[in-house]
GROMACS .gro file of C-alpha atoms in nm:
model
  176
    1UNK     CA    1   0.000   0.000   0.000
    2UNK     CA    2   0.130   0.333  -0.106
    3UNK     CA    3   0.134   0.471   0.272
    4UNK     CA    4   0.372   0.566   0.490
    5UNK     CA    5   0.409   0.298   0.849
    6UNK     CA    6   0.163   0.365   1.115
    7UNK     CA    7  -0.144   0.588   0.920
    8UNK     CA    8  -0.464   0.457   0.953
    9UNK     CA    9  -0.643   0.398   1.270
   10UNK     CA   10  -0.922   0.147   1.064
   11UNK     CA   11  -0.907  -0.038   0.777
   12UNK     CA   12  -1.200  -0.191   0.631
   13UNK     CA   13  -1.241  -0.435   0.326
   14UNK     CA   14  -1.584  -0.506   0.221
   15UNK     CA   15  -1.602  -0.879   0.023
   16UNK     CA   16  -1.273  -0.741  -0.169
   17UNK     CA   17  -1.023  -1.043   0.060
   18UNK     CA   18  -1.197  -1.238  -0.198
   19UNK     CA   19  -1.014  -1.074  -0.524
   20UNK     CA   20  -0.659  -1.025  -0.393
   21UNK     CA   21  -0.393  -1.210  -0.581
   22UNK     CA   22  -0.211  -1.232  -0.262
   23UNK     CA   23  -0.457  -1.196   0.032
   24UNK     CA   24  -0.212  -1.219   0.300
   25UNK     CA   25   0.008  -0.975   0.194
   26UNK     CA   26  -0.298  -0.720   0.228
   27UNK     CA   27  -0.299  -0.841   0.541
   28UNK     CA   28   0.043  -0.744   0.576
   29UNK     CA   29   0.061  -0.438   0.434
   30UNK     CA   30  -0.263  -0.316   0.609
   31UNK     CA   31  -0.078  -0.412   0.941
   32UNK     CA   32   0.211  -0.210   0.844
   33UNK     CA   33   0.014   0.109   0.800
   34UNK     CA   34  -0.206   0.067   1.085
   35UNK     CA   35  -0.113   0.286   1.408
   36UNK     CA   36  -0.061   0.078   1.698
   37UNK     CA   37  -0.415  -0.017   1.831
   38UNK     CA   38  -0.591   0.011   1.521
   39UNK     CA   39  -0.796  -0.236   1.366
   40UNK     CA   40  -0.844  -0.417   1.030
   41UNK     CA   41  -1.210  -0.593   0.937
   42UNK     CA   42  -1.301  -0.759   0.658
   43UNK     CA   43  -1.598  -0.961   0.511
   44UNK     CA   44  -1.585  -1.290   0.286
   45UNK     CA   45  -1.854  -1.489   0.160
   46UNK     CA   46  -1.877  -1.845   0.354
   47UNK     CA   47  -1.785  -2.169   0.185
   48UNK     CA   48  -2.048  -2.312  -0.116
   49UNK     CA   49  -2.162  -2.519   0.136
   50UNK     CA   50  -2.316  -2.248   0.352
   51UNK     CA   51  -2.373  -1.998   0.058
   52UNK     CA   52  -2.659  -2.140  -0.126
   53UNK     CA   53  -2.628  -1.960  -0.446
   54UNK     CA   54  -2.255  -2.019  -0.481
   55UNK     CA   55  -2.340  -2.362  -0.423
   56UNK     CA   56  -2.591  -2.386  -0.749
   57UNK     CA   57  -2.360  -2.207  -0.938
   58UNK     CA   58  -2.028  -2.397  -0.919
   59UNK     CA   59  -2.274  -2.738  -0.873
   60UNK     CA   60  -2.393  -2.649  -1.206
   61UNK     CA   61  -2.071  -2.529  -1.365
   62UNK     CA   62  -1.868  -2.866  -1.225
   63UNK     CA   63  -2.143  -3.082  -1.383
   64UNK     CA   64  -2.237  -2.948  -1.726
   65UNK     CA   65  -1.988  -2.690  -1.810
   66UNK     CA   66  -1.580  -2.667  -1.753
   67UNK     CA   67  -1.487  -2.518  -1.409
   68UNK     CA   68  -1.139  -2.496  -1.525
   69UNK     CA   69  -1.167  -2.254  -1.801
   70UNK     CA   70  -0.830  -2.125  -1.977
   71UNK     CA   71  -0.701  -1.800  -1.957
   72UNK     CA   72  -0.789  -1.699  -1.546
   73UNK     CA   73  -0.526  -1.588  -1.394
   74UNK     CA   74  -0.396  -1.815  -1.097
   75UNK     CA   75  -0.560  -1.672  -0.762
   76UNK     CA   76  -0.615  -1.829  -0.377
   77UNK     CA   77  -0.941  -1.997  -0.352
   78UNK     CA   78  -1.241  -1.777  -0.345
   79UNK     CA   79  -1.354  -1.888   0.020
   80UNK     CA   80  -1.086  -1.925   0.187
   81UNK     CA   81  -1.129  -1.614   0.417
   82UNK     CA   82  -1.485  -1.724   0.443
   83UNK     CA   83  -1.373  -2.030   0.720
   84UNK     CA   84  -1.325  -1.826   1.047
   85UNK     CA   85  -1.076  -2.050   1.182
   86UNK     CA   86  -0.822  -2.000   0.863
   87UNK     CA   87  -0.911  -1.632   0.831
   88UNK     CA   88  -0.831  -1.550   1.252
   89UNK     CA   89  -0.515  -1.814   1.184
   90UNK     CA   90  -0.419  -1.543   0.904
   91UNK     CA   91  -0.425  -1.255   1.131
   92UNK     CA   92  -0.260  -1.376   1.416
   93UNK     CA   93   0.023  -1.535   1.256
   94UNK     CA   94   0.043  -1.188   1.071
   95UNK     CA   95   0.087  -1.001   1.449
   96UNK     CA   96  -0.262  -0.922   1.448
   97UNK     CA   97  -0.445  -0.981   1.823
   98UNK     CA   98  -0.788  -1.024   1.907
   99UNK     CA   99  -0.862  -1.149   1.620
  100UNK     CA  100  -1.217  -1.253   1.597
  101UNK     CA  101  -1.434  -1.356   1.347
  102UNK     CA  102  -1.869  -1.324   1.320
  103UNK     CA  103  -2.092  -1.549   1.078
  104UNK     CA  104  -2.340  -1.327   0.939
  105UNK     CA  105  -2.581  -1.638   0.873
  106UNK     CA  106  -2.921  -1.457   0.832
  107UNK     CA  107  -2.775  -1.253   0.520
  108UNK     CA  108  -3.048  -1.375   0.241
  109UNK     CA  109  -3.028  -1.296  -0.105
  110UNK     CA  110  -3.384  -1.160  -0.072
  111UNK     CA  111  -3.394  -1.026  -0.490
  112UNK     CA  112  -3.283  -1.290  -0.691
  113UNK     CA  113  -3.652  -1.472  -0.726
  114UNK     CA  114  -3.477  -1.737  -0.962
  115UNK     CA  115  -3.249  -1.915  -1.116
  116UNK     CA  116  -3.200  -1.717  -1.466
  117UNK     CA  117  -3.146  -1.435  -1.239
  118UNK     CA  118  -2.882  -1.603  -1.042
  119UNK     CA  119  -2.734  -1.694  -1.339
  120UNK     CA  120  -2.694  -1.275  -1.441
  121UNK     CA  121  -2.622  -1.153  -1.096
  122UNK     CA  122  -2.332  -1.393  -1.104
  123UNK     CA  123  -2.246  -1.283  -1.434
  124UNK     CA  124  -2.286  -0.932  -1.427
  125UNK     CA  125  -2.187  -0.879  -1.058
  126UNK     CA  126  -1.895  -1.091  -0.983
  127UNK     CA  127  -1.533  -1.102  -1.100
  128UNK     CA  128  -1.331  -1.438  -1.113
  129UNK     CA  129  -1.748  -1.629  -1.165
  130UNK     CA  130  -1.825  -1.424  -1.447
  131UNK     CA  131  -1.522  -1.531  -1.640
  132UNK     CA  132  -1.598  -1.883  -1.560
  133UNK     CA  133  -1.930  -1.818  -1.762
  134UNK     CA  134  -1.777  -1.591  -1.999
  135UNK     CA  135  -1.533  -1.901  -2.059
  136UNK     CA  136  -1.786  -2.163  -2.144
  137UNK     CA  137  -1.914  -2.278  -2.456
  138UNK     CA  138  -2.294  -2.194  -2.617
  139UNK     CA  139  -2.374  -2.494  -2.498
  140UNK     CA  140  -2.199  -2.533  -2.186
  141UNK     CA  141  -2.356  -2.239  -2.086
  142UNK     CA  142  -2.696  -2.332  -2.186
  143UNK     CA  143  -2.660  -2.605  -2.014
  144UNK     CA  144  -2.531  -2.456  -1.693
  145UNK     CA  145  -2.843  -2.140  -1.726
  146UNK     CA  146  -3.017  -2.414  -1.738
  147UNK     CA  147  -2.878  -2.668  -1.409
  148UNK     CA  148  -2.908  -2.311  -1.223
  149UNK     CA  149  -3.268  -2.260  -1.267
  150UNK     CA  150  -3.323  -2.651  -1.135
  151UNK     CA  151  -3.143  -2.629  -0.884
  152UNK     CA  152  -3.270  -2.269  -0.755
  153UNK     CA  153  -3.633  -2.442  -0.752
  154UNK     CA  154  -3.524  -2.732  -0.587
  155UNK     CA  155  -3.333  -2.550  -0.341
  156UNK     CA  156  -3.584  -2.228  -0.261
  157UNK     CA  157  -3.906  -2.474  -0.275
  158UNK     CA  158  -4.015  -2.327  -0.625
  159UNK     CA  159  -3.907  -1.936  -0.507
  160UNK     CA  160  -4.095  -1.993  -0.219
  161UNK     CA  161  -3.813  -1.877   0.009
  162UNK     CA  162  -3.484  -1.655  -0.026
  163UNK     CA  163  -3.103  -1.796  -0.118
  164UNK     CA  164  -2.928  -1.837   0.233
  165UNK     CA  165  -2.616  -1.654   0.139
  166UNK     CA  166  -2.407  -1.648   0.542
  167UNK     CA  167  -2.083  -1.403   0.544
  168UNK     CA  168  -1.793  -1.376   0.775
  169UNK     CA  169  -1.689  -1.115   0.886
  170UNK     CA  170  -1.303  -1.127   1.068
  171UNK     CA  171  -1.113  -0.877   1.228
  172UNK     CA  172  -0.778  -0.814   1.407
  173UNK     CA  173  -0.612  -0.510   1.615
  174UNK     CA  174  -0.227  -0.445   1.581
  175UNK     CA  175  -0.088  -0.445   1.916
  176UNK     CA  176  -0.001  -0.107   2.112
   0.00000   0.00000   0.00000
């Protein structure tokens, strides 16, 4: 980071752990900048598991599509920072104290009403997902459009419920 040692009292990272080439050395450098006391947070979505729509989506991608599309550039996995126990291991081994971590497990994707529109919110709203779909062929993607929309109905009772979609949220505070 292009600051000077000890400048920032807070630093805050909103779901952006998640697109770092190098997570940890945010970590790092965000520890380096902070004064003495202050305090870095940061949110990550939970594993596929937990996150219901992430879960359709790379479901549906590993089964009719090619998860492992050319051209991404090599990156940590996505929800990494989303298990509370690696994330606060992260932090402390960093210098960070206190380090504590929150499941935000009520967060419900309350808008997406099905699974087309998962489909484009993961395509037009994400990053390193999008460019899975981008990477696909016409037919893988059909195909995948298509898994998505079964497995949203499955999964939400026919839209008859929201998309459980639980974050972390972790945070550490550089010694005084």
């Amino acid at each position: 980071l292009p600051f000077p040692e000890n400048t920032f009292d807070s630093i805050v990272c909103n779901f952006g752990i998640l697109h770092f080439f190098n997570p940890s050395l945010f970590l790092r450098e965000s520890y380096r900048v902070l004064r003495p006391g202050g305090k870095v947070s940061f949110s990550a979505w939970a594993p596929p598991t937990r996150t219901e729509g992430f879960n359709i989506a790379l479901g549906s991608i590993a089964e009719a599509g090619n998860p492992n599309v050319e051209g991404l550039p090599e990156g940590p996995n996505f929800f990494d920072y989303g298990d509370s126990e690696q994330a606060m291991a992260v932090l402390r081994e960093i210098g960070f104290q206190n380090a504590k971590s929150i499941e935000l497990s009520e967060m419900k994707w309350n808008n997406v009403n099905n699974g087309a529109v998962l489909y484009d919110v993961l395509l037009n709203g994400t990053s390193r997902t999008r460019e899975v779909l981008l990477g696909q062929t016409t037919e893988e993607a059909d195909a995948i459009q298509s898994l998505m929309v079964e497995k949203y109905n499955y999964v939400t009772d026919g839209g008859k419920r929201p998309l459980f979609m639980p974050a972390l949220v972790t945070s550490g505070q550089k010694p005084l």
